[in-house]
Each structure stands twice: as structure tokens, then as C-alpha cells.
Tab-separated table of C-alpha atoms and ligand atoms in Angstrom:
chain	number	residue	atom	x	y	z
A	1	MET	CA	47.921	17.156	-20.695
A	2	PHE	CA	47.651	17.180	-24.373
A	3	TYR	CA	47.381	13.424	-26.317
A	4	ASP	CA	46.824	11.925	-29.493
A	5	LEU	CA	46.502	8.738	-28.290
A	6	HIS	CA	46.066	6.547	-32.069
A	7	ILE	CA	48.664	7.191	-34.435
A	8	HIS	CA	49.994	4.778	-37.180
A	9	SER	CA	53.745	4.578	-38.353
A	10	CYS	CA	55.056	3.155	-41.372
A	11	LEU	CA	54.887	-0.447	-40.551
A	12	SER	CA	51.267	0.739	-41.375
A	13	PRO	CA	50.528	-0.339	-45.218
A	14	CYS	CA	48.156	2.855	-45.429
A	15	ALA	CA	50.308	5.029	-43.377
A	16	GLU	CA	52.640	7.088	-45.352
A	17	ASP	CA	56.516	6.205	-44.684
A	18	GLU	CA	57.055	9.346	-43.672
A	19	MET	CA	55.317	8.706	-39.852
A	20	THR	CA	59.108	7.526	-38.776
A	21	PRO	CA	59.576	7.135	-35.405
A	22	ASN	CA	61.488	10.230	-35.392
A	23	ASN	CA	59.798	12.219	-37.222
A	24	ILE	CA	56.030	11.079	-35.083
A	25	CYS	CA	57.832	12.232	-32.105
A	26	ASN	CA	59.030	15.405	-33.281
A	27	MET	CA	55.870	16.346	-34.835
A	28	ALA	CA	53.732	15.663	-31.303
A	29	PHE	CA	56.475	17.345	-29.370
A	30	ILE	CA	56.230	21.204	-31.576
A	31	LYS	CA	52.965	20.367	-31.558
A	32	GLY	CA	52.957	20.949	-27.930
A	33	LEU	CA	51.787	17.257	-27.341
A	34	ASP	CA	52.625	15.338	-24.102
A	35	LEU	CA	50.817	12.776	-24.108
A	36	ILE	CA	50.705	9.755	-27.483
A	37	ALA	CA	50.159	6.488	-28.426
A	38	VAL	CA	51.662	4.234	-31.863
A	39	THR	CA	49.266	2.460	-33.013
A	40	ASP	CA	50.008	-0.119	-35.459
A	41	HIS	CA	47.248	-2.284	-37.629
A	42	ASN	CA	47.986	-5.544	-35.655
A	43	SER	CA	51.554	-5.159	-34.556
A	44	THR	CA	53.475	-4.461	-31.714
A	45	ARG	CA	56.493	-4.167	-33.713
A	46	GLN	CA	57.527	-0.214	-33.889
A	47	LEU	CA	57.031	0.315	-30.306
A	48	ARG	CA	60.768	-0.015	-29.408
A	49	SER	CA	62.624	2.422	-31.737
A	50	VAL	CA	59.229	4.596	-31.041
A	51	SER	CA	60.415	4.556	-27.080
A	52	ARG	CA	63.625	5.505	-27.870
A	53	VAL	CA	62.718	8.499	-29.533
A	54	ALA	CA	60.080	9.201	-27.233
A	55	SER	CA	61.938	9.161	-23.892
A	56	GLU	CA	64.471	11.208	-25.357
A	57	LEU	CA	62.495	14.314	-26.429
A	58	GLY	CA	60.575	13.464	-22.531
A	59	LEU	CA	57.315	13.072	-24.201
A	60	HIS	CA	54.371	9.926	-22.464
A	61	LEU	CA	54.245	7.404	-24.730
A	62	LEU	CA	51.597	4.676	-24.688
A	63	TYR	CA	52.616	1.188	-25.983
A	64	GLY	CA	49.772	0.352	-28.914
A	65	ALA	CA	48.188	-1.574	-31.030
A	66	GLU	CA	44.952	-1.383	-32.944
A	67	LEU	CA	43.657	-4.722	-33.257
A	68	GLU	CA	41.051	-5.886	-35.645
A	69	SER	CA	38.897	-8.396	-34.616
A	70	SER	CA	37.289	-11.694	-36.425
A	71	GLU	CA	33.624	-9.237	-36.707
A	72	GLU	CA	36.132	-6.676	-38.495
A	73	VAL	CA	35.782	-3.799	-35.983
A	74	HIS	CA	38.903	-2.233	-34.457
A	75	VAL	CA	40.160	-2.355	-30.664
A	76	LEU	CA	42.866	0.054	-29.849
A	77	ALA	CA	45.084	-1.626	-27.356
A	78	LEU	CA	46.538	0.516	-24.885
A	79	PHE	CA	49.329	-0.184	-22.370
A	80	GLY	CA	51.317	1.392	-20.122
A	81	SER	CA	54.202	-0.259	-20.810
A	82	LEU	CA	56.609	-1.593	-23.929
A	83	GLU	CA	57.171	-5.399	-22.295
A	84	GLN	CA	52.973	-5.797	-21.601
A	85	ALA	CA	52.741	-4.118	-25.428
A	86	GLU	CA	55.462	-6.744	-27.097
A	87	SER	CA	53.435	-9.786	-24.918
A	88	LEU	CA	50.637	-9.499	-26.763
A	89	GLN	CA	52.946	-9.402	-29.995
A	90	PRO	CA	52.684	-13.587	-30.208
A	91	TRP	CA	48.888	-13.516	-29.466
A	92	ILE	CA	48.787	-11.429	-32.496
A	93	ASP	CA	51.547	-13.540	-34.385
A	94	GLU	CA	49.346	-16.470	-33.504
A	95	HIS	CA	46.220	-14.921	-34.735
A	96	LEU	CA	47.509	-13.231	-38.439
A	97	PRO	CA	45.796	-14.804	-40.926
A	98	VAL	CA	48.896	-15.604	-43.036
A	99	ILE	CA	48.353	-13.280	-45.653
A	100	PRO	CA	51.721	-11.602	-47.660
A	101	ASN	CA	51.503	-7.806	-48.728
A	102	ARG	CA	51.700	-6.696	-51.864
A	103	PRO	CA	53.751	-2.735	-51.176
A	104	ASP	CA	52.573	-1.804	-54.655
A	105	PHE	CA	48.793	-2.520	-53.770
A	106	PHE	CA	48.680	-2.439	-50.088
A	107	GLY	CA	51.457	0.112	-49.139
A	108	ASN	CA	54.676	-0.175	-47.265
A	109	GLN	CA	55.118	-2.168	-43.545
A	110	LEU	CA	58.234	-0.569	-43.096
A	111	LEU	CA	59.832	-0.957	-39.638
A	112	MET	CA	63.077	1.041	-38.274
A	113	ASN	CA	65.187	2.005	-35.752
A	114	GLU	CA	65.412	4.546	-33.629
A	115	GLU	CA	67.411	6.589	-36.607
A	116	ASP	CA	64.922	6.631	-38.538
A	117	GLU	CA	66.963	3.702	-40.989
A	118	VAL	CA	64.825	1.002	-41.944
A	119	VAL	CA	65.818	-2.523	-40.589
A	120	GLY	CA	63.091	-4.921	-41.823
A	121	LYS	CA	60.161	-5.429	-42.838
A	122	GLU	CA	56.507	-6.948	-42.526
A	123	ASP	CA	56.078	-9.491	-44.867
A	124	ARG	CA	52.585	-10.446	-43.519
A	125	LEU	CA	49.994	-8.319	-44.457
A	126	LEU	CA	48.989	-6.455	-41.155
A	127	ILE	CA	45.440	-4.844	-42.294
A	128	VAL	CA	42.969	-7.872	-42.083
A	129	SER	CA	40.929	-9.712	-39.336
A	130	LEU	CA	42.571	-11.186	-36.736
A	131	SER	CA	40.880	-15.063	-36.071
A	132	ALA	CA	39.717	-13.241	-32.586
A	133	SER	CA	36.675	-12.286	-31.797
A	134	LEU	CA	36.385	-8.838	-30.585
A	135	GLU	CA	36.078	-10.190	-27.107
A	136	GLU	CA	38.630	-12.183	-27.040
A	137	CYS	CA	40.323	-9.500	-27.976
A	138	VAL	CA	39.053	-6.855	-25.657
A	139	GLN	CA	40.221	-10.034	-23.089
A	140	ALA	CA	44.027	-10.604	-25.186
A	141	ILE	CA	44.597	-6.859	-24.071
A	142	HIS	CA	43.528	-7.453	-20.353
A	143	ASP	CA	45.338	-10.268	-19.410
A	144	ARG	CA	48.483	-8.251	-20.734
A	145	GLY	CA	47.069	-5.477	-18.169
A	146	GLY	CA	47.006	-3.524	-21.012
A	147	ARG	CA	43.186	-0.810	-22.058
A	148	ALA	CA	41.125	-1.938	-24.505
A	149	VAL	CA	39.519	1.480	-26.399
A	150	LEU	CA	36.874	0.872	-28.831
A	151	ALA	CA	38.073	2.321	-32.116
A	152	HIS	CA	36.576	5.691	-34.416
A	153	VAL	CA	32.901	4.212	-32.900
A	154	LEU	CA	30.849	6.350	-35.582
A	155	ASP	CA	32.423	5.823	-38.462
A	156	ARG	CA	31.391	4.045	-41.383
A	157	ALA	CA	34.168	1.473	-41.936
A	158	ASN	CA	35.883	-1.249	-39.053
A	159	SER	CA	33.774	0.192	-36.159
A	160	VAL	CA	31.336	-1.301	-33.916
A	161	THR	CA	28.105	0.549	-34.458
A	162	GLN	CA	28.748	-0.326	-37.805
A	163	GLN	CA	30.049	-3.615	-38.145
A	164	LEU	CA	28.093	-4.996	-34.662
A	165	GLY	CA	24.912	-2.075	-34.895
A	166	PHE	CA	25.704	-1.177	-31.486
A	167	ILE	CA	27.902	-0.918	-28.577
A	168	PRO	CA	27.469	-4.342	-26.464
A	169	MET	CA	26.173	-3.520	-23.216
A	170	ASP	CA	28.132	-5.943	-21.663
A	171	LEU	CA	31.750	-5.515	-23.818
A	172	PRO	CA	33.926	-5.058	-20.757
A	173	TYR	CA	35.849	-1.773	-23.159
A	174	ASP	CA	37.414	0.593	-20.655
A	175	GLY	CA	36.886	4.258	-23.588
A	176	LEU	CA	35.715	4.798	-26.388
A	177	GLU	CA	36.886	6.823	-29.477
A	178	ILE	CA	35.322	9.570	-31.190
A	179	LYS	CA	36.002	11.905	-33.789
A	180	SER	CA	34.264	14.842	-31.652
A	181	LEU	CA	33.117	15.148	-28.832
A	182	GLU	CA	29.256	15.674	-30.699
A	183	GLN	CA	29.244	11.976	-31.660
A	184	MET	CA	29.766	11.815	-27.670
A	185	ALA	CA	25.489	13.142	-27.870
A	186	ARG	CA	25.177	10.856	-30.205
A	187	VAL	CA	26.580	8.052	-28.957
A	188	THR	CA	24.964	8.576	-25.433
A	189	LYS	CA	21.300	9.075	-27.524
A	190	THR	CA	21.039	5.814	-29.063
A	191	HIS	CA	22.407	3.362	-25.986
A	192	PRO	CA	20.666	5.017	-23.358
A	193	TRP	CA	22.775	2.423	-20.588
A	194	ILE	CA	25.943	4.719	-21.559
A	195	THR	CA	26.650	7.964	-20.290
A	196	ALA	CA	28.824	11.198	-20.567
A	197	ASP	CA	30.515	9.617	-16.921
A	198	SER	CA	29.575	5.875	-17.711
A	199	THR	CA	32.864	5.766	-19.167
A	200	VAL	CA	35.874	6.994	-20.785
A	201	TRP	CA	35.730	9.007	-24.395
A	202	PHE	CA	38.868	9.823	-26.494
A	203	VAL	CA	39.407	11.731	-29.379
A	204	ASP	CA	42.027	11.288	-31.298
A	205	SER	CA	43.699	12.169	-35.275
A	206	ASP	CA	44.264	8.072	-36.457
A	207	ALA	CA	46.794	9.622	-37.927
A	208	HIS	CA	48.633	8.310	-41.039
A	209	ARG	CA	50.119	11.263	-42.003
A	210	LEU	CA	52.229	13.715	-40.504
A	211	THR	CA	50.256	16.507	-41.172
A	212	GLU	CA	46.824	14.589	-39.234
A	213	ILE	CA	48.657	14.088	-35.941
A	214	SER	CA	46.276	16.444	-33.294
A	215	GLU	CA	46.849	19.666	-32.774
A	216	PRO	CA	47.237	20.232	-28.800
A	217	GLU	CA	42.739	20.704	-28.209
A	218	GLN	CA	41.941	17.391	-26.209
A	219	THR	CA	43.059	16.644	-23.283
A	220	ILE	CA	43.585	14.341	-19.952
A	221	THR	CA	43.992	14.473	-16.638
A	222	HIS	CA	46.901	13.292	-14.853
A	223	GLU	CA	44.616	11.254	-12.741
A	224	ALA	CA	42.348	9.478	-15.684
A	225	VAL	CA	45.917	9.166	-17.090
A	226	ARG	CA	47.395	6.826	-13.583
A	227	LYS	CA	43.713	5.258	-13.259
A	228	LEU	CA	43.717	3.381	-16.679
A	229	TRP	CA	47.492	2.693	-16.913
A	230	GLY	CA	48.758	3.376	-13.138
A	231	ASP	CA	51.747	5.053	-12.557
A	232	ILE	CA	53.475	5.911	-15.733
A	233	LEU	CA	53.726	9.649	-15.971
B	1	ZN	ZN1	40.765	1.986	-37.234
B	2	ZN	ZN1	43.896	3.640	-37.137
């Protein structure tokens, strides 16, 4: 199955307003992707309308969010059901500092329905660190049945290697996200306890605009999906 498990909607201030539920799902569908995840910064509030559009198209969806830990590390929370993902929202609300968004400076944080009509906006700025450590973020994801994937692990901004210097050996993450398969060799070389087979590797787009959504290049097997998220396909 062709996948892209890191896509921002127009709820993320840094994403374009064109990242509507219908535009994202239709673009993924047209490109021939089989499985996508929408992962807004510190929020699950766009997922319900995205899930309605995806199911209309027969597109498989994981329900995500990109959490930012107190160490400023980005970690993807990926759930097999909307209910699981939404059960994380009260925890996020509790740990999100109350800083008002300034749309003129940071960008809009739009909530849309399944018709792409603006039905609200998030007033608190979403691109900030939660008051929870990386370990606590992973625990909160696991407590609700989700999987934790360390995002863009070799990036210069908000990656585990940039913020902590390395990938902690005892952190119980479920997968590592890289920008290309060549990065896998760099990770395993600098972290001898990580091998090609010791974790699940994801290559996602981290799309903030429509054209950035992945081409059908990266694949995941049904078996791998079942192992991580159960019988969701
Ligand atoms: Zn990120
Ligand atoms: Zn992202």
C-alpha cells in the first residue's frame, strides 16, 4: 500500500489554507495513495471531517497529531480509530500553554466541515511545546492505543537528534520517520542499537501544501499495518 502518514491540514498555522479536508483526500486519492494520516500540530480537531471525506473516497486513514514535547521534539501520534485520537485531545488541552494565535504572523488555524466550509478556528497557538516530556508524550499516545513515531529524526529543527543529540535507547517509540531511505544508514551508523529491522521506518512528506503530498513511492504491507494498528483495513 502506498502511504503518506504526515500531512498537515489548514488547522496547522504553518500549512496553507488550501489544505482542506477535501483537497487533501482528493489529492491523495488522485495520486494513488492508499493510506494517509492527517497530523496537525498539537491538535486532533480536524480529524472528524477528514475521516468523513476519506471514507467517502474509500481512502484508508490513520488519525494523527504531531505533538511537540517540552524538549521541542516532534512526535507523531497515529491512531487506528477516530475515538482513540479524540481521546488524546483533553490531554493535549491540559498540556498546551495558552498563547493566543496571531493569524497575521503565524497563519490561520481553520477548522472545516466535510464540505470544506470554515466552521471555526483554534484561538490558541498550536506550534508551541506541550508541558509534557517526550517520554510523557509517548506514554500518553500508548495509553490511548496509539503508535508513536519520532518525526523527521535527522532534521535540523524539532527532531530528536537535534534537540537531545541522539535517539534515546530506552524510549519505547514504535517507528522512526526519515526523509529518504538513505537517512536510514546515517541513523543506524550513529545508533548501533538501531538496525534496519529493529524498528519501523517511515518516509513521509510532512506536507504543508497540496503539491507536497507524497507521490505513490513508499509502501507498507498490510501485515505491517495490522501489527501496528490492528484490523483497520
Ligand atoms: Zn515536525
Ligand atoms: Zn509536520
